[in-house]
Amino acid sequence: MSVTVENLSVAYRSRRGDVTAVDSVSFSLADGEIMGLAGESGSGKSTLGNALVYLDPRMRAAGGKVCVDDRDLPIADNGAMRRRRMTEVSLVPQYAMSALTPTRKIGKIINDLLRSHRVADRAAVRLELRRRLELIGLGEDVLDKYAFELSGGMRQRVTIIMSTLLNPSLLIADEVTSALDVSTQRAVGEMLLEFRDRGYVKSVIAITHDLSILAQVADSIAIMYAGRLAERAATGPLVDSPLHPYTQALLASLPEVGVRHDQVTLTGIPGRPPSLANPPAGCRFRDRCPFAFDKCAQTPPFAEVRPGHLVACWKVSADHSVTARPVTEHRETADAVTGPVPSAEEQA
C-alpha cells in the first residue's frame, strides 16, 4: 500500500472559530494507482490535497493520520515536512503561472529547487531533466526562458516535471488541466499516465471539477461534498453506475458528445452547498437531494455497499442487500477490484 489516509480533518482558522474544510476523510491508494478527486468548488478537494504536502498558516490538522510507504507523514509539522516534500510527496499547484517565479528563468528555478533539497548529484538530475523534457516534446531551450514566455500548456508541463524531478511516492495534481484547451488537456493527462508508467511517481491524486478528464486517466474516482467523501469506486463502475445522488447529479450535468441541446436538456443541481462554518447535521447533501428521507438527519457512514464501491448514503445502503462495511474494513477488497493499472497506450 503506497498511501493511507485515516480520519483526516483539516480546519481553517477564522475570527469566528475554526472552519473544518476536510472532515474525517479516509482512503488508501495502491502503488501505481491514479485516484481522481472531484466535486463542486468549496467541497474541500484542494484543501485535502494541499494538507498532504503543506499546511499554510491559516490551516491546521484537526485530527487523523497519513502514511506514505508505511511511514507516518508529519503533516502538522512544516519543518519535518520540508524534508519530505518533493521526495515523498509533491504538489503540482492549481495555477502554474503562480508557481513559477516570473523574474527567474526556468533553469534557475530548478537549480534553486535542487539546492534547497541538498541534492548531491545535481549533474545526474540535470541529465534526467533533459530526458524528461525530450519525453514530453519540450526542447532544452525552455530552461533559458521565463515563465511568461511559455504557453499555458508548456508552463503546466514544466511544473509537472519540476514536481516529479525527485521521484516522489505521491503526486498531488491540483486542477492541472484547468484553463487549457482540449488537446492540451489530453496531452497533460497522457503525461501523468506516462510518468506513472515509467515510475517517476508511485501514486497520483488528480483533483479536478472535470469528471470527463478523470474518466480517461484515473483508475478510481472519489467524489467529495462539503468536506466529506460521498462516493468512491473504480472509474468504470462509478461513471457507468453511480450510486450516490450527488454523483448522479454531477454526471447528469455533463454534456454528451453527439447529443443536441434540442434533444436533451442539461440539468443542474438545485440549491447551494452548505456553509462549512455551520454545517447541517446528518447528510450534508440532504437539502438538495430528491431522495432525502427522515433518516438523512443522521450522518451516514462511508461504507462499502458493493465490492470496492463505497458510498455515504442511507438510501443506497438500504437499497442494497449486501451489509455495508465501514471504510477501514474494505481496503484489501478495493485494491483487488481496482485491478491492474492500464498503460498510457491503453488509456490514450
PDB file of N, CA, C and O in Angstrom, residues 11-42:
ATOM      1  N   ALA A  11      -8.773  22.074   9.308  1.00  0.00           N
ATOM      2  CA  ALA A  11      -9.595  23.253   9.573  1.00  0.00           C
ATOM      3  C   ALA A  11      -8.849  24.525   9.200  1.00  0.00           C
ATOM      4  O   ALA A  11      -7.616  24.578   9.216  1.00  0.00           O
ATOM      5  N   TYR A  12      -9.623  25.550   8.839  1.00  0.00           N
ATOM      6  CA  TYR A  12      -9.087  26.897   8.624  1.00  0.00           C
ATOM      7  C   TYR A  12      -9.388  27.743   9.856  1.00  0.00           C
ATOM      8  O   TYR A  12     -10.506  27.702  10.394  1.00  0.00           O
ATOM      9  N   ARG A  13      -8.411  28.500  10.275  1.00  0.00           N
ATOM     10  CA  ARG A  13      -8.618  29.405  11.410  1.00  0.00           C
ATOM     11  C   ARG A  13      -9.368  30.652  10.940  1.00  0.00           C
ATOM     12  O   ARG A  13      -9.092  31.186   9.867  1.00  0.00           O
ATOM     13  N   SER A  14     -10.304  31.111  11.728  1.00  0.00           N
ATOM     14  CA  SER A  14     -11.020  32.350  11.411  1.00  0.00           C
ATOM     15  C   SER A  14     -11.350  33.060  12.714  1.00  0.00           C
ATOM     16  O   SER A  14     -11.228  32.493  13.810  1.00  0.00           O
ATOM     17  N   ARG A  15     -11.774  34.313  12.613  1.00  0.00           N
ATOM     18  CA  ARG A  15     -12.101  35.086  13.811  1.00  0.00           C
ATOM     19  C   ARG A  15     -13.306  34.511  14.533  1.00  0.00           C
ATOM     20  O   ARG A  15     -13.488  34.727  15.727  1.00  0.00           O
ATOM     21  N   ARG A  16     -14.147  33.788  13.809  1.00  0.00           N
ATOM     22  CA  ARG A  16     -15.335  33.197  14.417  1.00  0.00           C
ATOM     23  C   ARG A  16     -15.099  31.754  14.867  1.00  0.00           C
ATOM     24  O   ARG A  16     -16.035  31.064  15.254  1.00  0.00           O
ATOM     25  N   GLY A  17     -13.857  31.327  14.777  1.00  0.00           N
ATOM     26  CA  GLY A  17     -13.545  29.957  15.151  1.00  0.00           C
ATOM     27  C   GLY A  17     -13.105  29.134  13.955  1.00  0.00           C
ATOM     28  O   GLY A  17     -13.097  29.607  12.816  1.00  0.00           O
ATOM     29  N   ASP A  18     -12.728  27.903  14.197  1.00  0.00           N
ATOM     30  CA  ASP A  18     -12.249  27.031  13.133  1.00  0.00           C
ATOM     31  C   ASP A  18     -13.379  26.630  12.190  1.00  0.00           C
ATOM     32  O   ASP A  18     -14.516  26.393  12.610  1.00  0.00           O
ATOM     33  N   VAL A  19     -13.034  26.559  10.897  1.00  0.00           N
ATOM     34  CA  VAL A  19     -13.953  26.063   9.865  1.00  0.00           C
ATOM     35  C   VAL A  19     -13.358  24.770   9.315  1.00  0.00           C
ATOM     36  O   VAL A  19     -12.292  24.785   8.697  1.00  0.00           O
ATOM     37  N   THR A  20     -14.012  23.662   9.544  1.00  0.00           N
ATOM     38  CA  THR A  20     -13.494  22.365   9.125  1.00  0.00           C
ATOM     39  C   THR A  20     -13.820  22.127   7.664  1.00  0.00           C
ATOM     40  O   THR A  20     -14.976  21.883   7.294  1.00  0.00           O
ATOM     41  N   ALA A  21     -12.795  22.206   6.816  1.00  0.00           N
ATOM     42  CA  ALA A  21     -12.982  22.047   5.375  1.00  0.00           C
ATOM     43  C   ALA A  21     -12.824  20.609   4.929  1.00  0.00           C
ATOM     44  O   ALA A  21     -13.317  20.228   3.864  1.00  0.00           O
ATOM     45  N   VAL A  22     -12.104  19.803   5.708  1.00  0.00           N
ATOM     46  CA  VAL A  22     -11.965  18.362   5.443  1.00  0.00           C
ATOM     47  C   VAL A  22     -12.346  17.660   6.737  1.00  0.00           C
ATOM     48  O   VAL A  22     -11.740  17.904   7.784  1.00  0.00           O
ATOM     49  N   ASP A  23     -13.367  16.810   6.670  1.00  0.00           N
ATOM     50  CA  ASP A  23     -13.960  16.257   7.885  1.00  0.00           C
ATOM     51  C   ASP A  23     -13.900  14.724   7.885  1.00  0.00           C
ATOM     52  O   ASP A  23     -14.656  14.050   7.184  1.00  0.00           O
ATOM     53  N   SER A  24     -12.945  14.166   8.640  1.00  0.00           N
ATOM     54  CA  SER A  24     -12.850  12.717   8.865  1.00  0.00           C
ATOM     55  C   SER A  24     -12.816  11.923   7.563  1.00  0.00           C
ATOM     56  O   SER A  24     -13.601  10.995   7.351  1.00  0.00           O
ATOM     57  N   VAL A  25     -11.880  12.276   6.692  1.00  0.00           N
ATOM     58  CA  VAL A  25     -11.753  11.614   5.392  1.00  0.00           C
ATOM     59  C   VAL A  25     -10.773  10.447   5.487  1.00  0.00           C
ATOM     60  O   VAL A  25      -9.675  10.590   6.049  1.00  0.00           O
ATOM     61  N   SER A  26     -11.161   9.299   4.943  1.00  0.00           N
ATOM     62  CA  SER A  26     -10.303   8.108   4.924  1.00  0.00           C
ATOM     63  C   SER A  26     -10.289   7.496   3.531  1.00  0.00           C
ATOM     64  O   SER A  26     -11.337   7.395   2.883  1.00  0.00           O
ATOM     65  N   PHE A  27      -9.109   7.117   3.071  1.00  0.00           N
ATOM     66  CA  PHE A  27      -8.980   6.393   1.805  1.00  0.00           C
ATOM     67  C   PHE A  27      -7.567   5.834   1.722  1.00  0.00           C
ATOM     68  O   PHE A  27      -6.699   6.169   2.541  1.00  0.00           O
ATOM     69  N   SER A  28      -7.321   4.983   0.747  1.00  0.00           N
ATOM     70  CA  SER A  28      -5.984   4.456   0.516  1.00  0.00           C
ATOM     71  C   SER A  28      -5.730   4.342  -0.979  1.00  0.00           C
ATOM     72  O   SER A  28      -6.664   4.241  -1.783  1.00  0.00           O
ATOM     73  N   LEU A  29      -4.455   4.408  -1.345  1.00  0.00           N
ATOM     74  CA  LEU A  29      -4.029   4.267  -2.735  1.00  0.00           C
ATOM     75  C   LEU A  29      -2.989   3.161  -2.818  1.00  0.00           C
ATOM     76  O   LEU A  29      -2.074   3.096  -1.993  1.00  0.00           O
ATOM     77  N   ALA A  30      -3.115   2.327  -3.828  1.00  0.00           N
ATOM     78  CA  ALA A  30      -2.119   1.295  -4.066  1.00  0.00           C
ATOM     79  C   ALA A  30      -0.986   1.868  -4.911  1.00  0.00           C
ATOM     80  O   ALA A  30      -1.127   2.925  -5.548  1.00  0.00           O
ATOM     81  N   ASP A  31       0.152   1.204  -4.918  1.00  0.00           N
ATOM     82  CA  ASP A  31       1.247   1.605  -5.795  1.00  0.00           C
ATOM     83  C   ASP A  31       0.761   1.603  -7.235  1.00  0.00           C
ATOM     84  O   ASP A  31       0.119   0.656  -7.693  1.00  0.00           O
ATOM     85  N   GLY A  32       1.068   2.667  -7.955  1.00  0.00           N
ATOM     86  CA  GLY A  32       0.688   2.757  -9.354  1.00  0.00           C
ATOM     87  C   GLY A  32      -0.714   3.252  -9.610  1.00  0.00           C
ATOM     88  O   GLY A  32      -1.130   3.375 -10.765  1.00  0.00           O
ATOM     89  N   GLU A  33      -1.459   3.578  -8.563  1.00  0.00           N
ATOM     90  CA  GLU A  33      -2.851   3.998  -8.739  1.00  0.00           C
ATOM     91  C   GLU A  33      -2.967   5.502  -8.934  1.00  0.00           C
ATOM     92  O   GLU A  33      -2.312   6.290  -8.259  1.00  0.00           O
ATOM     93  N   ILE A  34      -3.821   5.893  -9.867  1.00  0.00           N
ATOM     94  CA  ILE A  34      -4.209   7.291 -10.037  1.00  0.00           C
ATOM     95  C   ILE A  34      -5.645   7.413  -9.543  1.00  0.00           C
ATOM     96  O   ILE A  34      -6.557   6.794 -10.101  1.00  0.00           O
ATOM     97  N   MET A  35      -5.840   8.176  -8.477  1.00  0.00           N
ATOM     98  CA  MET A  35      -7.179   8.412  -7.944  1.00  0.00           C
ATOM     99  C   MET A  35      -7.632   9.812  -8.306  1.00  0.00           C
ATOM    100  O   MET A  35      -6.941  10.792  -8.010  1.00  0.00           O
ATOM    101  N   GLY A  36      -8.776   9.918  -8.941  1.00  0.00           N
ATOM    102  CA  GLY A  36      -9.361  11.222  -9.215  1.00  0.00           C
ATOM    103  C   GLY A  36     -10.170  11.693  -8.022  1.00  0.00           C
ATOM    104  O   GLY A  36     -10.807  10.893  -7.337  1.00  0.00           O
ATOM    105  N   LEU A  37     -10.127  12.991  -7.769  1.00  0.00           N
ATOM    106  CA  LEU A  37     -10.895  13.591  -6.670  1.00  0.00           C
ATOM    107  C   LEU A  37     -11.712  14.728  -7.258  1.00  0.00           C
ATOM    108  O   LEU A  37     -11.153  15.710  -7.763  1.00  0.00           O
ATOM    109  N   ALA A  38     -13.036  14.586  -7.223  1.00  0.00           N
ATOM    110  CA  ALA A  38     -13.911  15.549  -7.894  1.00  0.00           C
ATOM    111  C   ALA A  38     -14.985  16.043  -6.945  1.00  0.00           C
ATOM    112  O   ALA A  38     -15.289  15.417  -5.922  1.00  0.00           O
ATOM    113  N   GLY A  39     -15.576  17.169  -7.322  1.00  0.00           N
ATOM    114  CA  GLY A  39     -16.643  17.774  -6.530  1.00  0.00           C
ATOM    115  C   GLY A  39     -16.764  19.245  -6.874  1.00  0.00           C
ATOM    116  O   GLY A  39     -15.930  19.805  -7.593  1.00  0.00           O
ATOM    117  N   GLU A  40     -17.801  19.881  -6.376  1.00  0.00           N
ATOM    118  CA  GLU A  40     -18.012  21.300  -6.631  1.00  0.00           C
ATOM    119  C   GLU A  40     -16.945  22.154  -5.952  1.00  0.00           C
ATOM    120  O   GLU A  40     -16.228  21.693  -5.060  1.00  0.00           O
ATOM    121  N   SER A  41     -16.863  23.412  -6.366  1.00  0.00           N
ATOM    122  CA  SER A  41     -15.973  24.348  -5.683  1.00  0.00           C
ATOM    123  C   SER A  41     -16.386  24.463  -4.217  1.00  0.00           C
ATOM    124  O   SER A  41     -17.576  24.527  -3.900  1.00  0.00           O
ATOM    125  N   GLY A  42     -15.396  24.462  -3.330  1.00  0.00           N
ATOM    126  CA  GLY A  42     -15.682  24.559  -1.909  1.00  0.00           C
ATOM    127  C   GLY A  42     -15.948  23.233  -1.236  1.00  0.00           C
ATOM    128  O   GLY A  42     -16.283  23.197  -0.046  1.00  0.00           O
TER     129      GLY A  42
END
